[in-house]
Amino acid sequence: MPKINILPDILCNQIAAGEVVERPAAVVKELMENSVDAGSRTLVVRILDAGRREICVVDNGDGMSPDDALLAIERHATSKIRAVEDLQHIQSLGFRGEALPSIAAVSRFELLTRERQATAGTRLVIDGGVLRDVREIGCPAGTQICVRDLFFNVPARRKFLRSQDTEMAHISEQFLRLAMAHPHIHCQLQHQGRILHDLPQASNHLERAHRILGLELSDALQPFASDHPAVRAYGLIGPPELQRGSNQHFFVYVNGRPVWDRILYRAIMSAYDSLLPKGRYPTAVVFLEMDPELVDVNVHPTKREVRLRNPAPVMEALQKAVRGALQDMHRQRWQRPLASQSETLRPPRWQTVQEQDAPITVGAATGGLDGIAPTAVNLETVAPAAGPPDSPGTPTFPWLQSTHAASEEVSFAGLPILGQLASSYILLEAPDGLIIIDQHAAHERILYERLHAAAGASGEARQRLAHSVVLEFLPRQGALLQQWIEPLGELGYEIAPFGGNSFALHAVPASLAAHHPVELLRDLVETAQEDEAMPTRAALSDVLAKSAACRQAVKARQRLVREEILELLKDLDRTLLSSTCPHGRPLWWKLTHAEIARFFQRSQAPGSLHQPR
Ligand code: ADP
Ligand code: MG
């Protein structure tokens, strides 16, 4: 008897389910995608017990004929492609023909469907991959698929399901990610009969994004659009302060398909360059449209990654578009009129589900000054969704609450200087509060931007050293530098191997000539990590600018005279992106009159601070 068996279909489907149906949210994603592909105008997702008990997706799309309905549940059955060439220009979300049989293999599955012109519909029932019942039935046009008792026959999977809140958060996220890309479809998500999200038809993507992100949050976002031969990119870009430790507020789409693609992520995040610390994600909604032939979507079973046939121009165009949006945002920030009377930035809706079991403590619970620590500019710490909107210590967002009229130019240098705190912070009086600037972070940012500009302007200009310098490194470092000779050469460092792990340095970049270029090079090599073995020229230039800025910036605990403070403020005003230091820490923060009044438990409006109660 041969040792090799051909596996029965049911088993194949269960194996495929292992990849495609990771958790209830994956079922929601696959069913919603099918409804989108079927041209639906409304799409309702009903969930019981976070998807363990039931997931129903009801649409009013094309529906299926009785024969198609039976085929749809067969393995590798799809109406979306016919031949291998079709893989090159896929317009639909699905094409693998795997989802329905996989889901039906690990649940109790019921499908009701009717084509619009047909008089009767079809009902199919499948239990753990076994077809139990097929019959004609009267039902509305469109398709309804209910998936009950998910993983009832795969106990190992069932055990891996997390708490209801966690599973529901994943479902919400999938729902919103797909809904974001299809504004013309009315999408609704219900849990235990309650409506969690109701997104009526919107006329375009931006309108849908505003609806999903909530008015106040989307008010802080900058719309952008860029047309490049390689890619059309548009969407909304958030300021660096709206960063998070997860990609929850980071929506990226390629031709309408939500993707979690590292390369695309990196292109967008690199536009923030030094404005986001490592491991943080921006708040942004980015739609990319390109020739389907230039994208390979068939690289991942759940289609969350894509492969670009020619990534470089796409990356470059994308980075430029996002960078432009960030600069526009910065220019407008001071001039932005008060967005709304409310000073708080309410978290987007899905956080109320998301963070139910772990309410974050910035709100009323902490109160006092702790609650308004500078880290508050990170949205993650701002989620007291359930708390009253003006609980003490609710952080505020400078760009949302400038009280100046749109035309009025405001600058740091124009504000009265109150003094210096702990020889580290500059205190300014703003019309609506107290501004605290971290002097080291601010100066670092100024120098960094300046070095960047200089490097851009002088290009590869180099300055020859009067006497060549020989640098010695450890073996690992020597090996790294050996690989960097060329990109560093493009920046202006002329380096030649000098035997073993020694290198002779003959020239340095003109833009760094006044910034201890030799030490910078040494720092660069000595602090490099293994995984940075092949950085680009731009990345190297960035690291050099950062470290030069850091070396030279005024330190904390350094007394500054008034003139020095004023000089720094003027420079800061000239700096394009002045809200965070090059390492991504915030560099200034405003404590508003209202916050001060709240701390002292005064009920008066900010203007009446001086009147006794
Ligand atoms: P794929 O989406 O990759 O084609 P699926 O297993 O998800 O594979 O679906 C198989 C087929 O069933 C689809 O190609 C489509 O023809 C049909 N189908 C599935 N869901 C629906 C729906 N909601 N409305 C109409 N047709 C559907
Ligand atoms: Mg599908």
mmCIF file of C-alpha atoms in Angstrom, residues 469-475 477-478 481 498-505 518 522 525-526:
data_model
loop_
_atom_site.group_PDB
_atom_site.id
_atom_site.type_symbol
_atom_site.label_atom_id
_atom_site.label_comp_id
_atom_site.label_asym_id
_atom_site.label_seq_id
_atom_site.Cartn_x
_atom_site.Cartn_y
_atom_site.Cartn_z
ATOM 1 C CA VAL A 469 42.376 60.697 9.026
ATOM 2 C CA VAL A 470 42.711 56.980 9.675
ATOM 3 C CA LEU A 471 39.840 55.385 11.593
ATOM 4 C CA GLU A 472 40.030 52.008 13.336
ATOM 5 C CA PHE A 473 36.974 49.866 13.925
ATOM 6 C CA LEU A 474 35.996 46.513 15.395
ATOM 7 C CA PRO A 475 35.681 43.730 12.797
ATOM 8 C CA GLN A 477 31.886 47.606 12.297
ATOM 9 C CA GLY A 478 34.588 47.465 9.665
ATOM 10 C CA LEU A 481 31.524 50.470 6.814
ATOM 11 C CA PHE A 498 43.264 51.065 4.730
ATOM 12 C CA GLY A 499 43.929 47.437 5.560
ATOM 13 C CA GLY A 500 42.101 45.239 8.074
ATOM 14 C CA ASN A 501 39.400 47.216 9.823
ATOM 15 C CA SER A 502 41.076 50.572 9.216
ATOM 16 C CA PHE A 503 39.784 53.176 6.816
ATOM 17 C CA ALA A 504 41.278 56.392 5.518
ATOM 18 C CA LEU A 505 38.980 59.394 5.422
ATOM 19 C CA VAL A 518 34.727 62.644 11.736
ATOM 20 C CA ARG A 522 32.477 57.204 14.011
ATOM 21 C CA VAL A 525 29.337 53.132 12.508
ATOM 22 C CA GLU A 526 29.613 52.384 16.190
#
